[in-house]
Backbone as ProteinMPNN parsed JSONL, in Angstrom:
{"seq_chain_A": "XXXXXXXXXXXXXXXXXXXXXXXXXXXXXXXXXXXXXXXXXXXXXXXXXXXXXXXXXXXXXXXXXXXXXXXXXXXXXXXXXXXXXXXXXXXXXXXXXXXXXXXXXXXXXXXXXXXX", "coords_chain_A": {"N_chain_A": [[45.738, 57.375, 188.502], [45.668, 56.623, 184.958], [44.598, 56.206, 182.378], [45.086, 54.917, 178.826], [44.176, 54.1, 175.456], [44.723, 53.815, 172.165], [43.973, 54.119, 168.838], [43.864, 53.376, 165.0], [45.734, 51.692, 163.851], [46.121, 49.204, 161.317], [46.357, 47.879, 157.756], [48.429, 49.171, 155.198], [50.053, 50.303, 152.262], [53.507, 50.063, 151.282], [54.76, 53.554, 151.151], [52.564, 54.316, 151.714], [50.555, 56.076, 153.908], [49.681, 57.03, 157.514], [47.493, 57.208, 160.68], [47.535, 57.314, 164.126], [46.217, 57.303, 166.998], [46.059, 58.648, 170.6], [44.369, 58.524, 173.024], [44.259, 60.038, 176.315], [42.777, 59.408, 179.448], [41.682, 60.391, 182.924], [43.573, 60.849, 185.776], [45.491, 62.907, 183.996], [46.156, 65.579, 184.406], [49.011, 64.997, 185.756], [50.28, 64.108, 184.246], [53.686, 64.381, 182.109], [54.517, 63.659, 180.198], [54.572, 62.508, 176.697], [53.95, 59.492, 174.15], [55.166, 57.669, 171.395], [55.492, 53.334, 171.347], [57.214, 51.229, 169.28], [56.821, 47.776, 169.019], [58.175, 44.371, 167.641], [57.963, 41.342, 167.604], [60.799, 39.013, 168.745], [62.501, 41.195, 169.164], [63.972, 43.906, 170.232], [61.807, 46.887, 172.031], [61.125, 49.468, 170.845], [61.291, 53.151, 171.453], [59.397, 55.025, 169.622], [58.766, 58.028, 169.043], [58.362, 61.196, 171.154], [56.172, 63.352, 173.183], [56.866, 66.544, 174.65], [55.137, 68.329, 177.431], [55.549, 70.799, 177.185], [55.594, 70.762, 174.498], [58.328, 70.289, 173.262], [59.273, 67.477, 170.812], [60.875, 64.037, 170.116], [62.32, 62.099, 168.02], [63.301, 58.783, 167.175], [65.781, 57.737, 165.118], [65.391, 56.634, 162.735], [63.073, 57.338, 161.982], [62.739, 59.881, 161.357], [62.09, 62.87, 159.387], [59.514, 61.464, 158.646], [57.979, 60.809, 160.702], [55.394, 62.079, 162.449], [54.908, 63.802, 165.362], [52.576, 65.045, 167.814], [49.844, 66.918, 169.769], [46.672, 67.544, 171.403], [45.904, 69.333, 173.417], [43.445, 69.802, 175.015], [42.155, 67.608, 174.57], [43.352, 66.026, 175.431], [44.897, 64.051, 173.965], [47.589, 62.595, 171.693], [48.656, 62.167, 169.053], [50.346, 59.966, 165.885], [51.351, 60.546, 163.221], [51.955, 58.964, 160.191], [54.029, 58.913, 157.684], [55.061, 57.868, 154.348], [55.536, 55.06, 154.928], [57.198, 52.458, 155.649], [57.776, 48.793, 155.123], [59.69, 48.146, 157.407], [58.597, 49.024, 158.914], [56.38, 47.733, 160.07], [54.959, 46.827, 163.046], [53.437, 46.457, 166.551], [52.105, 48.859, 167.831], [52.433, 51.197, 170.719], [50.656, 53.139, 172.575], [52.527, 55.495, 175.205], [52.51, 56.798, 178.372], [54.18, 59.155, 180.879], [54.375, 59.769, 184.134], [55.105, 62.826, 186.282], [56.177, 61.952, 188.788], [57.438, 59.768, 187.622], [56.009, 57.274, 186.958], [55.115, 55.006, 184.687], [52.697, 54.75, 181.979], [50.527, 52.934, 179.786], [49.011, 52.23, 176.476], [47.091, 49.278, 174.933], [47.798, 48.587, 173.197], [48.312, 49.079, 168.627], [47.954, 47.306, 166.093], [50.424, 47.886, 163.115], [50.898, 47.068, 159.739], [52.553, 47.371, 157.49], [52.902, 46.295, 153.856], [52.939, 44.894, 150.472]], "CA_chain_A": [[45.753, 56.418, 187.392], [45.78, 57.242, 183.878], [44.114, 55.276, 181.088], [45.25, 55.349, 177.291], [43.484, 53.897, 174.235], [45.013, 53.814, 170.836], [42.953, 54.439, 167.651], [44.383, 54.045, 163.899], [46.126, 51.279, 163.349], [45.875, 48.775, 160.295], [47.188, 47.349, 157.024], [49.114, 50.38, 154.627], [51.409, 49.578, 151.429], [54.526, 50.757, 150.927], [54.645, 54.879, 150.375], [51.444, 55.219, 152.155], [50.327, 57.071, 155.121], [48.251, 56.206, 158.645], [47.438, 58.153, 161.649], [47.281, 56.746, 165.061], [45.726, 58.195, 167.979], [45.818, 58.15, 171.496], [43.514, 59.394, 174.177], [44.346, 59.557, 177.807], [41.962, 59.987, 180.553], [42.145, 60.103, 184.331], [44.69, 62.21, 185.862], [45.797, 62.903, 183.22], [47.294, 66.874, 184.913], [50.051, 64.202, 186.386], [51.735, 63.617, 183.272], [54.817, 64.946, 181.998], [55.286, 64.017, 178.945], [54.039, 61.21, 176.052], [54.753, 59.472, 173.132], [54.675, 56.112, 170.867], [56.883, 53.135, 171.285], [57.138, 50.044, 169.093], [57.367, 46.099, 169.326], [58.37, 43.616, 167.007], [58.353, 39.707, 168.392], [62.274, 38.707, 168.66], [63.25, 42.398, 168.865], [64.21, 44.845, 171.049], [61.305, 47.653, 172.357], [61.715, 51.153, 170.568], [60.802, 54.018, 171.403], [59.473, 55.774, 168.104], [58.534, 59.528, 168.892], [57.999, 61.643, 172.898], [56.326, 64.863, 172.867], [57.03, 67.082, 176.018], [53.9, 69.137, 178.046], [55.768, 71.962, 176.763], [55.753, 70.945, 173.237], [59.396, 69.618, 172.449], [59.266, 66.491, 170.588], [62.121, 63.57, 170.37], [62.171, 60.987, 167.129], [64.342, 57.674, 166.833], [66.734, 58.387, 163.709], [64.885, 55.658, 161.457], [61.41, 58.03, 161.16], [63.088, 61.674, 161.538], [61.491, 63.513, 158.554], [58.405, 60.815, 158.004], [56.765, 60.165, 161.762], [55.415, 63.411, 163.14], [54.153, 63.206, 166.424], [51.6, 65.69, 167.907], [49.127, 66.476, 170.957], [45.688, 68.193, 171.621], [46.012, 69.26, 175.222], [42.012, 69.834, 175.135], [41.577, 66.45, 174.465], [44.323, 65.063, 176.123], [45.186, 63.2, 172.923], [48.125, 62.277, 171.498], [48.603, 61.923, 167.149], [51.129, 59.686, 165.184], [51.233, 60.999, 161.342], [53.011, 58.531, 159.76], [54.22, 58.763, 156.368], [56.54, 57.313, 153.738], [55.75, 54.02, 155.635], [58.383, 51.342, 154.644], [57.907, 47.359, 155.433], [59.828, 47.641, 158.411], [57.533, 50.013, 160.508], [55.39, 46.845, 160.623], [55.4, 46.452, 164.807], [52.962, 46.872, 166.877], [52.46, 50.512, 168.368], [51.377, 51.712, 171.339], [50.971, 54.857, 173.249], [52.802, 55.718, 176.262], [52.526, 58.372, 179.096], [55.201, 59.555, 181.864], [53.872, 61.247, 185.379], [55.761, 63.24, 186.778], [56.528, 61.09, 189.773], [58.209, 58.859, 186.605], [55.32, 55.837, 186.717], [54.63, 54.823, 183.324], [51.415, 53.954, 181.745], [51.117, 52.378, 178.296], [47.419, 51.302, 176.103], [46.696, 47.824, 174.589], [49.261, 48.558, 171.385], [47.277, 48.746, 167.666], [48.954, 47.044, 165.235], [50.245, 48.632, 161.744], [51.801, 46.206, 159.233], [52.976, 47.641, 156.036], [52.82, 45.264, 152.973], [51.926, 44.973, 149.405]], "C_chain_A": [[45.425, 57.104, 186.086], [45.48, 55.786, 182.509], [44.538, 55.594, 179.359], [44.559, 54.187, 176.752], [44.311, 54.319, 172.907], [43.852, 53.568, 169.951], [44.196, 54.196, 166.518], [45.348, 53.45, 163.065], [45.543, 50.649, 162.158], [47.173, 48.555, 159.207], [47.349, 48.949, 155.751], [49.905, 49.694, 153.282], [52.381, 50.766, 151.427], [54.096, 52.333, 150.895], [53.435, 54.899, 151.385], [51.554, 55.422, 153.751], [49.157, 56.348, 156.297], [48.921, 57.036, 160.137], [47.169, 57.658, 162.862], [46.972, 57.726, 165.713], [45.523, 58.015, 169.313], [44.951, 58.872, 172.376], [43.838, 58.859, 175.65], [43.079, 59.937, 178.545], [42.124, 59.58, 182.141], [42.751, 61.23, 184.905], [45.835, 62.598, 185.146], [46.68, 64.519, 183.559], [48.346, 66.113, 185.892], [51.124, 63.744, 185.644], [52.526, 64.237, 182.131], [55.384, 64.961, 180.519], [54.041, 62.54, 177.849], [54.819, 60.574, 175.023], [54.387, 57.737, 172.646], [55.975, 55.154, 170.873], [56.081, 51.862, 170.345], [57.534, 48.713, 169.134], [57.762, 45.462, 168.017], [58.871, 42.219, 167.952], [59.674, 39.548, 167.842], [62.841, 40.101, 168.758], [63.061, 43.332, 169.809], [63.185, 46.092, 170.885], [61.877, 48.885, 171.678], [61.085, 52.223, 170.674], [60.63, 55.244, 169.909], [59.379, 57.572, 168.426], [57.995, 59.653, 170.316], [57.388, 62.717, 171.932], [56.363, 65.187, 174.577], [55.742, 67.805, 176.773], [54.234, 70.609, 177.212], [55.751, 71.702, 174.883], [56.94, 70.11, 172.018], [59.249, 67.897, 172.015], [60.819, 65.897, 170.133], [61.883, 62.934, 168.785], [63.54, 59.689, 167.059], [64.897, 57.924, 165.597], [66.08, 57.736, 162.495], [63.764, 56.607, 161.219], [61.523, 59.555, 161.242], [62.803, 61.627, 159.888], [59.996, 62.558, 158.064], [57.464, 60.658, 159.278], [56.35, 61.925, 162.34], [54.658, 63.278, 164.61], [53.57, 64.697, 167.094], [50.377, 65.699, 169.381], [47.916, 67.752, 170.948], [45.654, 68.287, 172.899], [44.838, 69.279, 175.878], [41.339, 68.885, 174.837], [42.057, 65.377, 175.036], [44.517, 63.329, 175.213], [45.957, 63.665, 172.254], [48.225, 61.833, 169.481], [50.057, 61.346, 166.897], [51.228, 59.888, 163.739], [52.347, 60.317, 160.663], [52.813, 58.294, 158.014], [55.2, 57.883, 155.438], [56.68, 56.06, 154.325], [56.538, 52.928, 154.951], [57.896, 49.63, 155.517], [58.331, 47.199, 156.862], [59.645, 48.572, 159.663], [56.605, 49.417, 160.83], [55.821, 46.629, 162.16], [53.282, 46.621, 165.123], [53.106, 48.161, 167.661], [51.482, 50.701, 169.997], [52.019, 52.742, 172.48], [51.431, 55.014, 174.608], [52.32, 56.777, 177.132], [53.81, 58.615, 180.442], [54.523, 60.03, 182.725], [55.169, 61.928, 185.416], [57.158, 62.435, 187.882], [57.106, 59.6, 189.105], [57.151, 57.436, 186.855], [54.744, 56.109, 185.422], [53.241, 53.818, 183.081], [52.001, 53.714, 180.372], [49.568, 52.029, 177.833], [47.577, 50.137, 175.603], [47.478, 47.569, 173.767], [47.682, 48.423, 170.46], [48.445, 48.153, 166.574], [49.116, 47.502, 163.508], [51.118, 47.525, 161.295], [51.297, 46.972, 157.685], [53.442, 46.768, 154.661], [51.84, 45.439, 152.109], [50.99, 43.811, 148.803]], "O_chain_A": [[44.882, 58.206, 186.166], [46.115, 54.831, 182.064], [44.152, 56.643, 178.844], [44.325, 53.259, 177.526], [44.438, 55.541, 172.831], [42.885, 52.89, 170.297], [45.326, 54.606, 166.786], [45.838, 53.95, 162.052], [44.54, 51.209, 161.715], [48.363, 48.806, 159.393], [46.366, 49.664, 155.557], [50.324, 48.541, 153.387], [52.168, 51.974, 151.529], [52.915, 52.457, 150.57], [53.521, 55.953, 152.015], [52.406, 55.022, 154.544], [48.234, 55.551, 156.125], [50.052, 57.327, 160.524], [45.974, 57.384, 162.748], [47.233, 58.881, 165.378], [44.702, 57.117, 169.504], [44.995, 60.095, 172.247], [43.739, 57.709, 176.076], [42.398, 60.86, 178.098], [42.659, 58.524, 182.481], [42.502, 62.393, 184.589], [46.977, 62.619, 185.606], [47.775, 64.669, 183.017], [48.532, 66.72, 186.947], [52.227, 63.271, 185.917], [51.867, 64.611, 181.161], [56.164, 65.683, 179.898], [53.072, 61.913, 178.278], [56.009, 60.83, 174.839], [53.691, 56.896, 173.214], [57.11, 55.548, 170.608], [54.904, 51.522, 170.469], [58.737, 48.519, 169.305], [57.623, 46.273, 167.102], [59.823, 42.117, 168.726], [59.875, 39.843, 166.663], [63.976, 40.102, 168.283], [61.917, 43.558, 170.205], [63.324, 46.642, 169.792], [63.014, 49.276, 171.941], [60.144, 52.34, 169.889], [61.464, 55.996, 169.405], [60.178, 58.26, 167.791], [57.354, 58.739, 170.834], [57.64, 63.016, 170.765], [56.036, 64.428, 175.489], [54.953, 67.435, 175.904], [53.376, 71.347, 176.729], [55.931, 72.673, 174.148], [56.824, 69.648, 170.883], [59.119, 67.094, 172.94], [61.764, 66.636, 169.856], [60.948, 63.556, 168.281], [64.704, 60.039, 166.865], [64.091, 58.542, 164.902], [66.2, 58.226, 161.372], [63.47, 56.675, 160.026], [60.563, 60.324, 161.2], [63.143, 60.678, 159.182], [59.394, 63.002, 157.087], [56.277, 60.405, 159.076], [57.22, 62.769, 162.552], [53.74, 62.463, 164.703], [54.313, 65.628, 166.784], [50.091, 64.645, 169.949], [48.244, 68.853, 170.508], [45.364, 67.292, 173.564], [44.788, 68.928, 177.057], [40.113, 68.953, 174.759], [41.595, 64.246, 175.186], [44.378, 62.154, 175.551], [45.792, 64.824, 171.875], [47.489, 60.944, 169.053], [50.998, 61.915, 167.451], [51.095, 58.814, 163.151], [53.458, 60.825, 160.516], [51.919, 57.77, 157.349], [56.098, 57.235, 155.975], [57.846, 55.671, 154.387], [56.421, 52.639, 153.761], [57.738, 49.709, 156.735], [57.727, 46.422, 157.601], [60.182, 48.775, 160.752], [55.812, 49.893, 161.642], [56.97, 46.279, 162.429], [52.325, 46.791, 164.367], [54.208, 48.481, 168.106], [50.31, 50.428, 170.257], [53.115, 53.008, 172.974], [50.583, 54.592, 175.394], [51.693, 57.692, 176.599], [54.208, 57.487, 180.734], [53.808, 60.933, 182.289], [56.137, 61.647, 184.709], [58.385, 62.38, 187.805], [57.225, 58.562, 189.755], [57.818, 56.404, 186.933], [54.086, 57.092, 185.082], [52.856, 52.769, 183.599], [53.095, 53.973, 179.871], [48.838, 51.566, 178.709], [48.691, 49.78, 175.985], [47.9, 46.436, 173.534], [46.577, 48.046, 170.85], [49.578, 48.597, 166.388], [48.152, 47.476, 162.743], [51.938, 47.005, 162.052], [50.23, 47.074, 157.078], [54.667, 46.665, 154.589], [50.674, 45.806, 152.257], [50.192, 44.066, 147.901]]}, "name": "protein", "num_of_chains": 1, "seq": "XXXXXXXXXXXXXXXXXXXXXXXXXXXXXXXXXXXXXXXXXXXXXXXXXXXXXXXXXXXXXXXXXXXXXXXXXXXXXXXXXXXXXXXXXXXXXXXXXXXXXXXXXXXXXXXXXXXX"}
């Protein structure tokens, strides 16, 4: 089993910046990969940013050059660096994980809403 926690959400305006954070714990040498996905009520699940064990990270085309996504392997935590936030990166967020053996975990979601 594998526990996550999100850290980092909150309210942002336009142009500005906010850092989410996830921490896994557990067996946490079981999983394969990570990453953040978001919700919006009436709207289809998106996956915003993976990173790989090895490093390679993925991004959805809407936050390529503004979401950076990031991992401390000595903490077994997970970073969203989001910049340039626009109105409709309001969702809620929350942190995924992959095993190996493909069972997915997920934490509580934090919610970011962007508005002036």
């Amino acid at each position: 089993q594998v526990q996550l926690v999100e850290f980092g959400g909150g309210l942002v305006q336009p142009g500005g910046s906010l850092r989410l954070s996830c921490a896994a714990s557990g067996s946490t040498f079981s999983l394969n990969g990570m990453g953040w996905y978001r919700q919006v009520p009436g709207k289809e699940r998106e996956v915003v940013a993976h990173i790989t064990n090895s490093g390679s990270t993925n991004y959805v085309d809407s936050v390529k050059g503004r979401f950076t996504i990031s991992r401390d392997s000595a903490k077994n935590t997970v970073y969203l660096q989001m910049s340039s936030l626009k109105p409709e990166d309001t969702a809620v967020y929350y942190c995924y994980a992959v095993a190996f053996n493909s069972i997915g975990y997920w934490g509580q979601g934090t919610q970011v809403t962007v508005s002036s």
